C-alpha cells in the first residue's frame, strides 16, 4: 500500500510568469472545440458579444478591435494609425518595452525624443509636462502602463490629466495592465490603449486588443504612416458589419468569449482586479518576510520583480525552480539578467499554484547558498495563504 | 428501443471551406494543453523542430519563419522586407487576393502596375515576360499560387523560370497552396513564399509562415519600406538563437508540431498532396456528373469553385446547406457573390464529410429549384466514394 504523500510533481510546470498565464479549464476546453467558419451565424454572435465585452474591460465607450498579432503588433497599430513620418513623439523609456516602442516609432519615421527613466522608477509627470511645454508640437506621448521588464507602474492617470490638455495623443501600452489593474481608458484620458491576450485576458498568445479615443480617431484621418495589416479604420469598418477585416481568429475569439464571461460575469471586473492585487500584495509581503527586496520603487499589481539575494545567480535560481520544483517564473532581461525573478499575478491562478512557488523559493535559495536563512519565520504567512479562496 | 438510424445532425456543421479547415483530433487535444512559457527547455525543443519541419513543407534550404498574424500579415512581411518606396512592382490581379496584395504594396509606397487577369483565368506567362522586357527595372512580381476567390491555379513553375533570369524578385502568395499542392520553393525559383495556418497546415487561423530566397535576403539589405512587427531579419536572428522575436505563439506552435508530424511522417508530404488532389478531382467529376460547371479554366487542387446553376441564388443555396444540411461551404466574393460555391479540399477531411456534402448538394438544389434534375445518375460515384480510405 502506498503512503499518503504530497501530489507528484506534475509534468507540466506550474506557470507563474507575467504572460503567458495559466488558462481556465473552460478556456482550454473552448480551444479544443471543432473548427467552425468565421462567416457563420454562430461565429457572428460570438464576435459581436466579444467586441462589446472588450469595451467593458477597457472601460471605454469606444470600440475595441481584436487583432491577430502579439501585443507588439498592437503597439505598432497604435503608432501607424495616428502618426505621420516626421511627427515629434516623446517616448518614456523605463525598460525593455519602452525601448522597443521608441525603436518602432523611429522605424516608421517619427522624430522620437526619449525620456529615459532609471529602471525600476516611475516616470515623473513634471518631466513630461516640461517637455510638452517646451515642445508644443509634440504629436504623441508613448508610455507603458506597466513596464513588464521591471514590474514598474507608471502614473497613467496623472499623465492622462496632463496630456489631455495638450495637442498630443497619449498612447499607452497596457499589455500587462489592461484587465489586470485599474486603467479606465475614457476616464483617464487615454487616446490609444493596447492589451495582450496572454496576460490578464487569460488566453494563449496570439491576439492584441486595441482602442482609440475620439481624439485619436481625429488624428487617424491625417496620419500618413503606411499601414495595411494594422489599418484600424479597415478593421473597424469590418467590425461594424459584424466581421473582421482578415480571417477571424476563431479559436482565440471563442476562448475569449469564455474568459470575458469569467472576468466580467463570474468574478466581476473589480473583483478580478482585486484578486490580482491580493496576489501582488501577498507576494511583496512574503518577499519582505524573506528579507528580499522588490526591484522597483513603484510596483505594479500585474507582476512582481524580486531582487535575487547578493551572491546568488538568478539564472541558476530560475533554472532550479523550473527543473527541480517545476515552477516557471521569469528572470531579468538585459541589465537585470540574473538579478531578479519576475512573478506574474495574472491568469487563472488557484492559490496552491502560488503556494508551490512560496514553498519552493526559500528552499531553492538555501540550496544555492547554504548559509542563507530567511530572517523571519514564514509559517504564519503560509497559514494565511491556505485560507485563500480558490481564485486567490 | 430506438431504431438504427443515420447519425444525428451534429450541432457543429461539417466544415468544407477553403480555410479554416477541420482539425485533426490530436491537434485539437494539443490546443487544449496546459499553457507553458516560451522560454522553457520544453518549448525550445518544439520550436526548433517545427521550424526545421516547415522548411520541408516549403521544400527549401532556407529558413521558414512563423509569425503571429493571419496570412495577410505574411503577405505584408514579404513586401516590406524586400522593397523600397518607389520600387516598380508588377502585381498579378486575378481576384480578391491579388487586388489586396496590390493595394498593400501601394500603401507602402511601391509603384504598382497591375496585370489584370479575368477572374477564373490563369495569368499568361508571356504577358509577364513582355512586361519585364519593357520594364527591366521591375523589382518584384507578385502572384497568388492559387487565387482563393476563384479557385484558380497560376503557372508558378513557369513564372519562376522566367523571373529567375531577371533582376526582379518573385513573391508568391501560397496561402491556399503551400502544403496543398506542389510548390517546391527552391526548385521553382520562388523568392518569397507565404503560407497560412488555417489552410493545408490544418490549424486554427492565427499564424503565417514565410520564407525568403537568397536573392530576396540580398534585396532585404537594401529594402527601405518601414517595418518592425514584420521585420524578418529580427525574427530570423531570434530563431537562430532558438527563440521568436516576439512572444511565441505557444499554443499554435505546439499544435503545428502535431500537424507537421501528420503531414510529413504519418502521410508523407507527397501522399498528403495526393489526398488533396483526389478530393479535388473527385469534386470536379461529381460536379460534372451533376451538370454543374467549374468556375475556373485552371482549377487548383486546394479548392473548387462550382458555378451555381442559372436561376438559383447561390447565397440561398449556401445558407440552405449550412442551416438544413449542416455543411459549411463558402460562397463567392464581389463579382462572384451568389454565383459560385467554393469547396475546400484541405484539412483533416474524413471521406464521410465529403459524402455529406455530395449527398446534400443535389437535394438542396432541387429544393430551391424543383424543376432541376441531375442529368446523370450519381449512385456509382457515391459508391466509389464509399471505397475511399479514411483520409479521403
XYZ file of C-alpha atoms in Angstrom:
784
model
C 0.000 0.000 0.000
C 1.347 3.382 -0.937
C 1.875 6.032 1.687
C -0.187 9.174 1.639
C 2.072 11.784 0.157
C 2.258 15.160 -1.486
C 0.867 15.195 -5.012
C 3.506 14.028 -7.512
C 5.432 16.692 -9.412
C 3.397 17.430 -12.493
C 4.977 17.038 -15.897
C 3.743 20.497 -16.854
C 5.370 23.090 -14.610
C 3.243 25.484 -12.587
C 3.186 28.690 -14.576
C 3.749 31.933 -12.655
C 5.123 34.216 -15.349
C 3.870 37.668 -16.365
C 2.405 36.115 -19.529
C 1.668 33.624 -20.835
C -0.505 32.700 -17.879
C -2.377 29.574 -16.770
C -5.687 29.066 -18.558
C -9.107 28.468 -17.068
C -10.159 24.845 -17.738
C -13.204 26.071 -19.670
C -10.943 28.198 -21.830
C -8.841 25.120 -22.533
C -11.979 23.204 -23.499
C -13.030 26.038 -25.837
C -9.637 25.928 -27.556
C -10.233 22.294 -28.464
C -13.693 22.774 -29.991
C -14.340 21.690 -33.556
C -13.409 24.377 -36.047
C -16.177 26.487 -37.489
C -16.010 29.076 -40.247
C -15.946 32.736 -39.330
C -18.709 33.582 -41.778
C -21.405 31.662 -39.925
C -24.292 32.854 -37.743
C -22.727 31.026 -34.802
C -19.441 32.887 -35.029
C -21.133 36.211 -35.819
C -22.897 36.086 -32.460
C -19.671 35.310 -30.609
C -17.684 38.065 -32.312
C -20.346 40.689 -31.632
C -20.510 39.719 -27.965
C -16.737 39.628 -27.518
C -16.208 43.061 -29.061
C -18.896 44.554 -26.817
C -17.409 42.953 -23.725
C -13.878 44.078 -24.563
C -15.062 47.696 -24.283
C -16.197 46.919 -20.736
C -12.703 45.710 -19.798
C -11.115 48.762 -21.432
C -13.751 50.902 -19.675
C -14.389 52.879 -22.823
C -17.330 53.966 -24.947
C -15.114 53.470 -27.985
C -14.929 50.235 -29.969
C -12.113 47.826 -29.142
C -10.603 45.870 -32.014
C -9.127 42.393 -31.761
C -6.096 41.791 -33.983
C -4.265 38.569 -34.808
C -0.824 39.551 -33.535
C 1.133 39.595 -30.325
C 0.950 42.701 -28.171
C 3.797 44.311 -30.125
C 1.636 44.252 -33.236
C -0.989 46.186 -31.313
C 1.681 48.696 -30.229
C 2.575 49.150 -33.898
C -1.111 49.595 -34.750
C -1.425 52.484 -32.279
C 1.514 54.286 -33.875
C 0.844 53.800 -37.566
C -2.826 54.763 -37.300
C -2.263 58.044 -35.503
C 1.088 59.443 -36.659
C 2.938 60.632 -39.736
C 6.636 60.464 -40.614
C 8.398 63.441 -39.088
C 5.995 63.782 -36.166
C 7.603 64.582 -32.845
C 6.959 61.870 -30.303
C 8.002 61.657 -26.667
C 8.681 58.105 -25.620
C 9.052 57.148 -21.978
C 11.822 54.568 -21.764
C 11.965 52.842 -18.411
C 12.780 49.334 -19.609
C 12.832 46.885 -22.441
C 9.328 47.565 -23.703
C 9.765 51.326 -23.616
C 12.916 50.870 -25.685
C 11.003 48.724 -28.155
C 8.204 51.238 -28.662
C 10.649 54.077 -29.286
C 12.525 51.969 -31.842
C 9.249 51.079 -33.548
C 8.215 54.746 -33.835
C 11.656 55.610 -35.263
C 11.402 52.837 -37.840
C 8.176 54.383 -39.123
C 9.777 57.793 -39.414
C 8.735 59.571 -36.225
C 11.116 62.080 -34.642
C 11.456 60.342 -31.298
C 12.668 62.030 -28.148
C 13.280 59.561 -25.377
C 12.611 60.338 -21.745
C 14.994 57.949 -20.022
C 13.855 56.781 -16.631
C 16.064 54.602 -14.449
C 14.868 51.012 -14.481
C 12.631 50.455 -11.505
C 11.429 54.050 -11.271
C 8.164 55.614 -12.383
C 8.324 58.478 -14.831
C 7.974 61.924 -13.247
C 4.881 63.702 -14.527
C 6.694 67.030 -14.193
C 9.322 65.936 -16.696
C 6.685 65.064 -19.267
C 4.961 68.403 -18.547
C 8.236 70.256 -19.037
C 8.863 68.548 -22.359
C 5.365 69.267 -23.651
C 5.647 72.894 -22.622
C 8.921 73.290 -24.480
C 7.687 71.240 -27.435
C 4.041 72.108 -28.011
C 4.204 70.497 -31.469
C 4.566 67.047 -29.838
C 2.125 64.686 -31.521
C 2.151 61.821 -29.039
C 3.468 60.613 -25.710
C 4.193 56.889 -25.516
C 4.255 55.169 -22.163
C 3.887 51.706 -20.695
C 1.192 51.474 -18.033
C 3.295 48.741 -16.515
C 6.865 48.177 -17.724
C 6.980 44.380 -17.761
C 10.750 44.124 -17.684
C 10.878 45.723 -14.228
C 7.336 45.397 -12.828
C 7.038 49.182 -12.606
C 3.729 51.038 -12.640
C 3.651 54.465 -14.275
C 1.292 57.286 -13.180
C -1.084 56.908 -16.116
C -3.974 58.781 -14.540
C -1.811 61.828 -13.831
C -0.194 61.698 -17.258
C -3.647 61.497 -18.850
C -4.792 64.575 -16.929
C -1.752 66.452 -18.215
C -1.678 65.310 -21.847
C -5.436 65.660 -22.265
C -4.971 69.442 -22.172
C -2.395 69.448 -24.972
C -2.496 68.659 -28.681
C -0.581 65.417 -28.109
C -2.105 61.963 -28.043
C -1.480 59.746 -25.048
C -0.683 56.248 -26.305
C -0.451 53.618 -23.609
C 0.992 50.120 -23.761
C -1.336 48.319 -21.386
C -0.200 44.845 -22.343
C 0.466 43.795 -18.756
C -2.091 46.224 -17.387
C -5.479 46.225 -19.150
C -7.718 43.882 -17.200
C -5.069 43.467 -14.505
C -5.169 46.826 -12.740
C -7.322 49.956 -12.819
C -6.873 51.628 -16.209
C -10.205 53.167 -17.237
C -9.421 54.385 -20.724
C -12.030 57.128 -21.046
C -11.871 58.431 -17.501
C -8.071 58.635 -17.558
C -7.956 60.301 -20.996
C -6.005 57.566 -22.741
C -6.042 58.061 -26.526
C -4.679 54.703 -27.618
C -4.594 51.576 -25.499
C -3.351 48.075 -26.246
C -3.780 44.830 -24.308
C -2.471 41.324 -24.968
C -4.313 38.009 -24.999
C -1.785 36.068 -22.913
C -1.919 38.477 -19.978
C -4.973 39.440 -17.926
C -7.256 38.111 -20.687
C -6.106 34.616 -19.682
C -5.698 33.245 -23.215
C -2.833 31.871 -25.254
C -0.514 34.332 -27.012
C -1.710 35.473 -30.420
C -4.086 38.428 -30.168
C -3.806 42.068 -29.254
C -6.718 44.322 -28.380
C -6.603 47.994 -29.278
C -8.815 51.034 -28.916
C -8.568 54.671 -29.963
C -10.211 57.700 -28.350
C -12.198 60.242 -30.387
C -9.123 62.487 -30.364
C -7.057 59.631 -31.784
C -9.634 58.831 -34.490
C -9.426 62.523 -35.492
C -5.648 62.192 -35.739
C -6.094 58.985 -37.718
C -7.613 60.959 -40.588
C -4.352 62.848 -41.040
C -1.948 60.031 -40.128
C 0.266 59.062 -43.048
C 2.435 56.276 -41.673
C 1.980 53.383 -44.114
C -0.248 50.570 -42.936
C -2.306 47.743 -44.227
C -2.331 44.749 -41.904
C -2.665 47.082 -38.918
C -5.104 49.526 -40.549
C -7.636 50.113 -37.790
C -10.061 52.012 -39.998
C -10.475 48.913 -42.186
C -10.806 46.736 -39.110
C -13.403 48.992 -37.521
C -15.441 49.144 -40.738
C -15.404 45.333 -40.894
C -16.376 45.077 -37.218
C -19.296 47.399 -37.846
C -20.508 44.916 -40.473
C -20.123 42.115 -37.927
C -16.878 40.788 -39.405
C -13.133 41.064 -39.009
C -11.149 42.508 -41.920
C -8.849 39.498 -42.158
C -9.702 35.855 -41.409
C -11.075 35.770 -37.899
C -9.035 34.161 -35.173
C -11.949 31.805 -34.473
C -10.237 29.695 -31.833
C -8.942 32.542 -29.669
C -12.119 34.591 -30.056
C -14.253 31.655 -28.887
C -11.882 31.223 -25.948
C -12.000 34.955 -25.250
C -15.771 34.709 -25.059
C -15.288 32.279 -22.166
C -12.583 34.235 -20.369
C -14.515 37.515 -20.661
C -17.521 35.827 -19.086
C -15.267 34.683 -16.293
C -13.785 38.133 -15.785
C -16.924 40.234 -16.226
C -19.754 37.990 -15.064
C -18.345 35.285 -12.794
C -15.840 37.482 -10.968
C -16.879 40.962 -11.964
C -14.139 43.274 -13.238
C -13.475 44.920 -9.862
C -13.203 41.595 -8.068
C -10.957 40.299 -10.851
C -8.620 43.261 -10.380
C -8.770 42.786 -6.620
C -7.776 39.129 -6.859
C -4.704 40.157 -8.849
C -3.961 42.877 -6.306
C -4.210 40.374 -3.440
C -1.653 38.123 -5.109
C 0.667 41.068 -5.675
C 0.334 42.370 -2.113
C 0.892 38.918 -0.686
C 3.928 38.324 -2.876
C 5.505 41.590 -1.741
C 4.821 40.739 1.918
C 6.253 37.264 1.525
C 9.374 38.588 -0.167
C 9.724 41.157 2.583
C 9.447 38.493 5.305
C 12.127 36.522 3.464
C 14.377 39.590 3.583
C 14.230 40.023 -0.191
C 13.757 43.350 -1.930
C 11.222 44.325 -4.540
C 13.164 45.679 -7.500
C 11.002 48.669 -8.312
C 10.066 51.829 -6.425
C 6.570 51.711 -7.956
C 5.363 48.138 -8.025
C 2.613 47.077 -10.397
C -0.027 44.569 -9.344
C 0.330 42.549 -12.524
C 3.797 41.230 -11.711
C 6.460 41.482 -9.035
C 10.169 41.661 -9.745
C 12.056 40.346 -6.712
C 15.766 41.059 -6.361
C 17.802 37.882 -6.146
C 19.918 37.909 -2.939
C 23.536 39.026 -3.310
C 25.857 36.239 -4.345
C 23.194 34.117 -5.999
C 22.969 33.723 -9.741
C 19.379 34.484 -10.671
C 19.553 32.353 -13.781
C 20.634 29.344 -11.728
C 17.835 30.060 -9.260
C 15.259 30.295 -12.013
C 16.523 27.056 -13.563
C 16.361 25.267 -10.225
C 12.788 26.430 -9.665
C 11.932 25.224 -13.157
C 13.683 21.881 -13.128
C 13.564 20.712 -9.542
C 10.423 22.407 -8.248
C 8.539 22.598 -11.559
C 7.597 26.240 -11.121
C 8.158 28.563 -14.077
C 8.928 32.174 -13.228
C 10.802 34.680 -15.379
C 14.290 36.053 -14.910
C 15.516 39.531 -15.750
C 16.299 40.902 -19.187
C 19.305 42.929 -20.343
C 20.725 44.892 -17.372
C 18.615 42.807 -14.960
C 19.775 39.441 -16.293
C 20.459 37.145 -13.353
C 19.430 39.853 -10.879
C 15.658 39.483 -10.498
C 12.897 36.924 -10.597
C 9.656 38.136 -12.138
C 6.471 36.579 -10.820
C 3.207 37.053 -12.678
C -0.077 37.660 -10.885
C -2.413 37.424 -13.872
C -4.259 34.391 -15.193
C -6.196 31.541 -13.732
C -4.178 31.089 -10.564
C -5.570 28.841 -7.836
C -3.879 29.585 -4.515
C -1.995 26.293 -4.446
C -0.013 27.421 -7.510
C 1.245 30.412 -5.553
C 1.841 28.228 -2.543
C 4.029 25.940 -4.603
C 6.231 28.888 -5.522
C 6.354 30.288 -1.997
C 7.336 26.879 -0.648
C 9.973 26.368 -3.315
C 11.633 29.793 -3.204
C 13.325 29.633 0.232
C 14.322 26.027 -0.371
C 15.853 26.765 -3.760
C 17.743 29.765 -2.393
C 19.085 27.688 0.510
C 20.282 25.038 -1.887
C 22.223 27.558 -3.950
C 23.505 29.455 -0.922
C 23.616 27.108 2.094
C 24.363 29.923 4.545
C 21.165 31.748 3.522
C 18.320 31.755 6.060
C 15.033 33.589 5.947
C 15.312 36.297 8.617
C 11.740 35.612 9.721
C 9.600 32.590 10.144
C 7.302 32.112 7.142
C 4.797 29.729 8.716
C 2.195 32.308 9.640
C 2.150 33.702 6.101
C 1.858 30.201 4.704
C -1.021 29.524 7.021
C -2.708 32.712 5.915
C -2.300 31.697 2.290
C -4.094 28.438 2.944
C -7.140 30.431 3.926
C -7.372 31.998 0.473
C -10.270 31.035 -1.682
C -9.796 29.124 -4.866
C -9.180 32.134 -7.108
C -6.644 33.624 -4.679
C -35.919 0.735 -28.272
C -34.605 3.235 -30.747
C -34.331 2.410 -34.414
C -30.966 2.159 -36.074
C -30.610 5.403 -37.957
C -28.231 7.773 -39.621
C -26.080 9.666 -37.154
C -27.937 12.723 -35.817
C -27.167 16.097 -37.350
C -24.260 17.413 -35.405
C -24.516 20.781 -33.725
C -21.214 21.780 -35.293
C -21.563 21.897 -39.066
C -19.291 19.834 -41.269
C -16.624 22.235 -42.440
C -15.702 22.148 -46.135
C -14.383 25.659 -46.699
C -11.035 26.701 -48.197
C -9.854 27.662 -44.726
C -10.387 27.391 -41.883
C -10.401 23.631 -42.177
C -11.343 20.732 -39.896
C -8.682 19.873 -37.339
C -7.091 16.528 -36.602
C -8.305 15.283 -33.183
C -4.708 15.222 -31.918
C -4.310 18.842 -32.982
C -7.449 19.688 -31.026
C -6.026 17.908 -27.998
C -2.764 19.843 -28.343
C -4.661 23.138 -28.411
C -6.144 22.336 -25.002
C -2.841 21.503 -23.278
C -1.830 23.389 -20.174
C -0.014 26.605 -21.006
C 3.757 26.607 -20.761
C 6.134 29.524 -21.088
C 8.030 30.003 -24.331
C 11.357 30.382 -22.554
C 11.484 26.803 -21.322
C 13.533 23.813 -22.479
C 10.302 22.036 -23.413
C 9.151 24.769 -25.762
C 12.658 25.322 -27.160
C 12.687 21.745 -28.438
C 9.277 22.108 -30.063
C 10.104 25.413 -31.758
C 13.383 24.085 -33.170
C 11.649 21.004 -34.565
C 8.738 22.935 -36.037
C 10.983 25.437 -37.841
C 13.047 22.599 -39.345
C 9.943 20.758 -40.487
C 8.383 23.860 -42.031
C 11.329 24.037 -44.430
C 10.459 20.510 -45.559
C 6.900 21.571 -46.417
C 8.184 24.667 -48.234
C 10.773 22.423 -49.935
C 13.505 24.942 -49.305
C 17.003 25.055 -47.868
C 16.141 28.483 -46.480
C 14.726 29.069 -43.012
C 10.965 29.436 -42.700
C 9.676 31.873 -40.090
C 6.418 31.519 -38.184
C 4.637 34.805 -37.481
C 1.650 35.558 -35.262
C -0.660 37.008 -37.906
C -3.132 35.859 -40.489
C -1.850 35.099 -43.984
C -2.252 38.754 -44.982
C 0.328 39.708 -42.364
C 2.738 37.285 -44.025
C 1.984 38.885 -47.408
C 2.870 42.267 -45.891
C 6.074 40.785 -44.463
C 7.210 39.650 -47.918
C 6.738 43.160 -49.313
C 8.188 45.319 -46.566
C 11.313 43.188 -46.163
C 12.287 43.211 -49.826
C 11.134 46.515 -51.324
C 11.580 50.274 -51.020
C 9.132 53.108 -51.633
C 9.164 53.982 -55.330
C 10.076 50.455 -56.457
C 8.277 49.249 -59.568
C 6.222 46.155 -58.836
C 4.106 44.055 -61.190
C 1.102 42.616 -59.413
C -0.990 39.879 -60.983
C -4.619 40.635 -60.172
C -6.931 37.728 -60.911
C -9.227 38.026 -57.912
C -9.773 39.408 -54.465
C -6.412 38.410 -53.027
C -4.484 39.749 -55.997
C -6.290 43.046 -55.529
C -5.408 43.039 -51.858
C -1.696 42.480 -52.430
C -1.506 45.297 -54.972
C -3.255 47.675 -52.577
C -0.868 46.657 -49.803
C 2.205 47.344 -51.965
C 0.766 50.754 -52.940
C 0.128 51.653 -49.307
C 3.827 51.086 -48.581
C 4.847 53.331 -51.451
C 5.579 50.896 -54.279
C 4.846 51.944 -57.870
C 2.422 49.162 -58.670
C 1.490 48.095 -62.181
C -1.399 45.672 -62.197
C -1.676 42.847 -64.679
C -5.431 42.314 -64.737
C -6.482 38.765 -65.491
C -10.135 37.850 -65.933
C -11.449 36.059 -62.873
C -11.204 32.331 -63.454
C -8.231 32.522 -65.809
C -4.564 31.834 -65.181
C -2.094 34.592 -65.912
C -0.291 34.249 -69.249
C 3.443 33.862 -68.729
C 4.057 35.720 -71.996
C 2.372 38.833 -70.631
C 4.602 38.846 -67.579
C 7.620 38.273 -69.842
C 6.569 41.199 -72.038
C 6.214 43.499 -69.052
C 9.600 42.548 -67.627
C 11.262 43.059 -71.000
C 9.793 46.528 -71.305
C 10.418 47.339 -67.642
C 13.759 45.804 -66.697
C 13.837 47.949 -63.546
C 10.925 45.920 -62.100
C 11.820 44.961 -58.547
C 9.213 42.278 -57.898
C 6.406 40.279 -59.425
C 3.543 39.431 -57.050
C 1.308 36.490 -57.775
C -1.046 34.145 -55.970
C -0.161 30.480 -56.442
C -3.853 29.822 -56.040
C -6.339 32.710 -56.157
C -8.703 31.645 -53.378
C -11.610 33.796 -54.521
C -11.886 31.822 -57.781
C -10.025 28.544 -57.145
C -7.591 29.364 -59.950
C -4.085 27.927 -60.156
C -1.388 30.128 -61.695
C 1.629 28.738 -63.586
C 4.118 29.331 -60.775
C 6.788 26.982 -62.092
C 6.879 28.712 -65.473
C 6.795 32.172 -63.916
C 9.676 31.181 -61.659
C 11.739 30.014 -64.639
C 11.139 33.368 -66.304
C 11.613 35.731 -63.364
C 14.665 33.854 -62.088
C 16.604 35.232 -65.067
C 15.724 38.848 -64.320
C 16.561 41.274 -61.529
C 13.043 41.031 -60.148
C 12.006 39.010 -57.140
C 9.197 36.512 -57.487
C 6.917 36.860 -54.450
C 4.234 34.213 -54.174
C 1.123 34.153 -52.018
C 0.884 30.444 -51.295
C -1.713 30.788 -48.565
C -4.064 28.222 -50.134
C -1.219 26.402 -51.855
C 1.812 25.641 -49.654
C 1.329 22.147 -48.309
C -1.738 21.638 -50.506
C -0.230 21.310 -53.964
C 3.239 21.010 -55.472
C 5.094 24.289 -54.866
C 8.767 23.480 -54.248
C 10.134 26.887 -53.357
C 13.786 26.368 -54.286
C 13.265 24.274 -57.399
C 10.677 26.680 -58.798
C 12.774 29.773 -58.048
C 10.316 31.412 -55.684
C 11.935 34.326 -53.811
C 9.302 34.924 -51.170
C 6.607 32.477 -50.159
C 3.851 32.713 -47.570
C 1.516 30.055 -46.184
C -1.319 30.258 -43.682
C -2.014 28.153 -40.605
C -5.729 27.571 -41.259
C -5.164 26.069 -44.700
C -3.083 22.999 -45.571
C -1.319 23.233 -42.190
C -4.600 22.136 -40.605
C -4.520 24.563 -37.668
C -6.717 27.386 -36.443
C -6.288 30.821 -38.024
C -3.571 32.948 -36.444
C -0.155 32.214 -37.949
C 1.546 32.827 -41.250
C 4.701 31.094 -42.406
C 7.162 32.938 -44.620
C 10.458 32.256 -46.292
C 12.856 34.273 -48.442
C 15.335 33.014 -51.058
C 18.987 34.084 -51.047
C 18.153 36.609 -53.744
C 15.408 38.038 -51.528
C 17.699 38.220 -48.483
C 20.144 40.197 -50.663
C 17.325 42.575 -51.562
C 16.357 42.778 -47.912
C 19.640 44.560 -47.152
C 18.590 47.464 -49.375
C 14.849 47.387 -48.678
C 13.669 50.588 -47.026
C 9.947 50.052 -46.520
C 9.359 50.702 -42.820
C 8.842 47.618 -40.682
C 9.035 46.457 -37.135
C 6.444 43.819 -36.293
C 7.079 42.125 -39.633
C 10.862 42.590 -39.631
C 12.093 39.208 -40.832
C 15.745 39.922 -40.094
C 14.912 40.332 -36.399
C 12.767 37.220 -36.499
C 15.465 35.160 -38.198
C 18.104 36.324 -35.717
C 15.827 35.303 -32.847
C 15.109 31.933 -34.481
C 18.838 31.330 -34.821
C 19.082 31.772 -31.040
C 16.240 29.280 -30.612
C 13.612 31.930 -29.868
C 10.968 34.013 -31.598
C 11.407 37.797 -31.625
C 8.010 38.443 -30.062
C 6.159 36.272 -27.542
C 5.898 32.826 -29.070
C 2.518 31.578 -30.201
C 2.933 28.594 -27.891
C -0.488 27.038 -28.460
C -0.424 27.097 -32.255
C 3.225 26.080 -32.451
C 2.578 23.036 -30.257
C -0.391 22.182 -32.469
C 1.728 22.727 -35.582
C 4.208 20.221 -34.209
C 1.400 17.657 -34.303
C 0.039 18.588 -37.715
C 3.511 18.622 -39.285
C 4.097 15.126 -37.940
C 0.828 14.098 -39.510
C 1.701 15.673 -42.854
C 5.372 14.721 -43.067
C 5.636 11.473 -41.130
C 2.212 9.837 -40.954
C 1.131 10.683 -44.501
C 4.327 11.847 -46.118
C 4.208 15.161 -47.992
C 3.586 13.583 -51.406
C 0.749 11.419 -50.115
C -0.689 14.418 -48.290
C -0.733 16.412 -51.551
C -2.204 13.404 -53.358
C -5.046 13.067 -50.881
C -5.964 16.721 -51.509
C -5.706 16.117 -55.247
C -8.012 13.112 -55.014
C -10.650 15.194 -53.251
C -10.341 17.923 -55.893
C -10.534 15.505 -58.814
C -13.495 13.742 -57.313
C -15.302 17.024 -56.635
C -14.832 18.130 -60.231
C -16.114 14.765 -61.539
C -19.110 14.887 -59.240
C -19.971 18.433 -60.289
C -19.591 17.406 -63.923
C -21.952 14.446 -63.470
C -24.434 16.824 -61.867
C -24.210 19.033 -64.936
C -22.557 21.838 -62.987
C -19.598 23.838 -64.245
C -16.306 24.501 -62.556
C -15.848 28.275 -62.468
C -12.211 28.462 -63.442
C -10.264 27.468 -66.552
C -7.297 26.435 -64.370
C -8.590 24.656 -61.292
C -6.460 24.413 -58.169
C -6.443 21.265 -56.056
C -6.850 23.206 -52.838
C -10.418 24.312 -53.515
C -13.081 24.048 -56.188
C -15.390 26.880 -57.180
C -18.576 25.404 -58.644
C -20.920 27.621 -60.635
C -24.388 27.734 -59.140
C -26.968 26.678 -61.770
C -28.745 29.515 -63.603
C -31.756 30.817 -61.767
C -30.579 29.765 -58.317
C -29.372 32.262 -55.737
C -26.012 30.972 -54.539
C -26.373 32.728 -51.207
C -29.674 30.969 -50.567
C -28.081 27.670 -51.583
C -25.149 28.193 -49.258
C -27.489 29.117 -46.417
C -29.623 26.037 -47.008
C -26.550 23.796 -46.970
C -25.480 25.477 -43.735
C -28.787 25.507 -41.901
C -30.639 22.440 -43.129
C -27.780 20.098 -44.035
C -25.204 21.424 -41.574
C -22.439 21.640 -44.172
C -20.424 24.863 -44.324
C -19.073 25.807 -47.740
C -18.146 29.279 -48.975
C -19.979 31.474 -51.426
C -18.467 33.892 -53.919
C -16.992 37.308 -53.158
C -17.511 40.587 -55.010
C -18.384 39.873 -58.668
C -18.952 36.196 -57.840
C -21.361 36.842 -54.979
C -24.252 34.408 -55.276
C -22.721 32.786 -58.353
C -20.378 30.107 -57.025
C -19.919 27.738 -54.134
C -16.348 27.262 -53.016
C -15.475 23.867 -51.552
C -12.202 23.410 -49.693
C -10.091 20.273 -50.070
C -7.541 20.968 -47.348
C -7.617 19.898 -43.718
C -8.450 16.771 -41.804
C -11.280 15.532 -44.025
C -12.576 12.018 -43.480
C -14.454 10.822 -46.563
C -17.830 10.940 -44.842
C -17.517 14.722 -44.564
C -17.272 14.964 -48.330
C -20.049 12.450 -48.704
C -22.307 14.593 -46.579
C -21.783 17.499 -48.937
C -22.220 15.416 -52.063
C -25.458 13.997 -50.709
C -26.757 17.402 -49.672
C -25.882 19.360 -52.811
C -28.379 17.830 -55.308
C -31.081 17.786 -52.651
C -30.564 21.422 -51.723
C -30.558 22.493 -55.377
C -33.798 20.538 -56.034
C -35.424 22.219 -53.084
C -34.567 25.673 -54.381
C -35.371 24.838 -57.990
C -37.901 21.981 -58.086
C -37.556 21.519 -61.853
C -33.821 20.823 -61.509
C -32.647 17.253 -62.002
C -29.136 15.880 -62.134
C -28.622 14.916 -65.809
C -26.860 11.725 -64.735
C -27.318 9.197 -62.015
C -24.926 9.839 -59.118
C -25.114 6.471 -57.427
C -21.992 4.965 -58.984
C -19.910 7.939 -57.916
C -21.351 7.751 -54.433
C -20.478 4.082 -54.284
C -16.951 4.843 -55.418
C -16.625 7.439 -52.685
C -17.520 4.901 -50.050
C -14.465 2.910 -51.032
C -12.184 5.800 -50.097
C -9.964 5.317 -47.142
C -10.363 7.370 -44.014
C -8.223 10.302 -45.102
C -10.009 10.511 -48.462
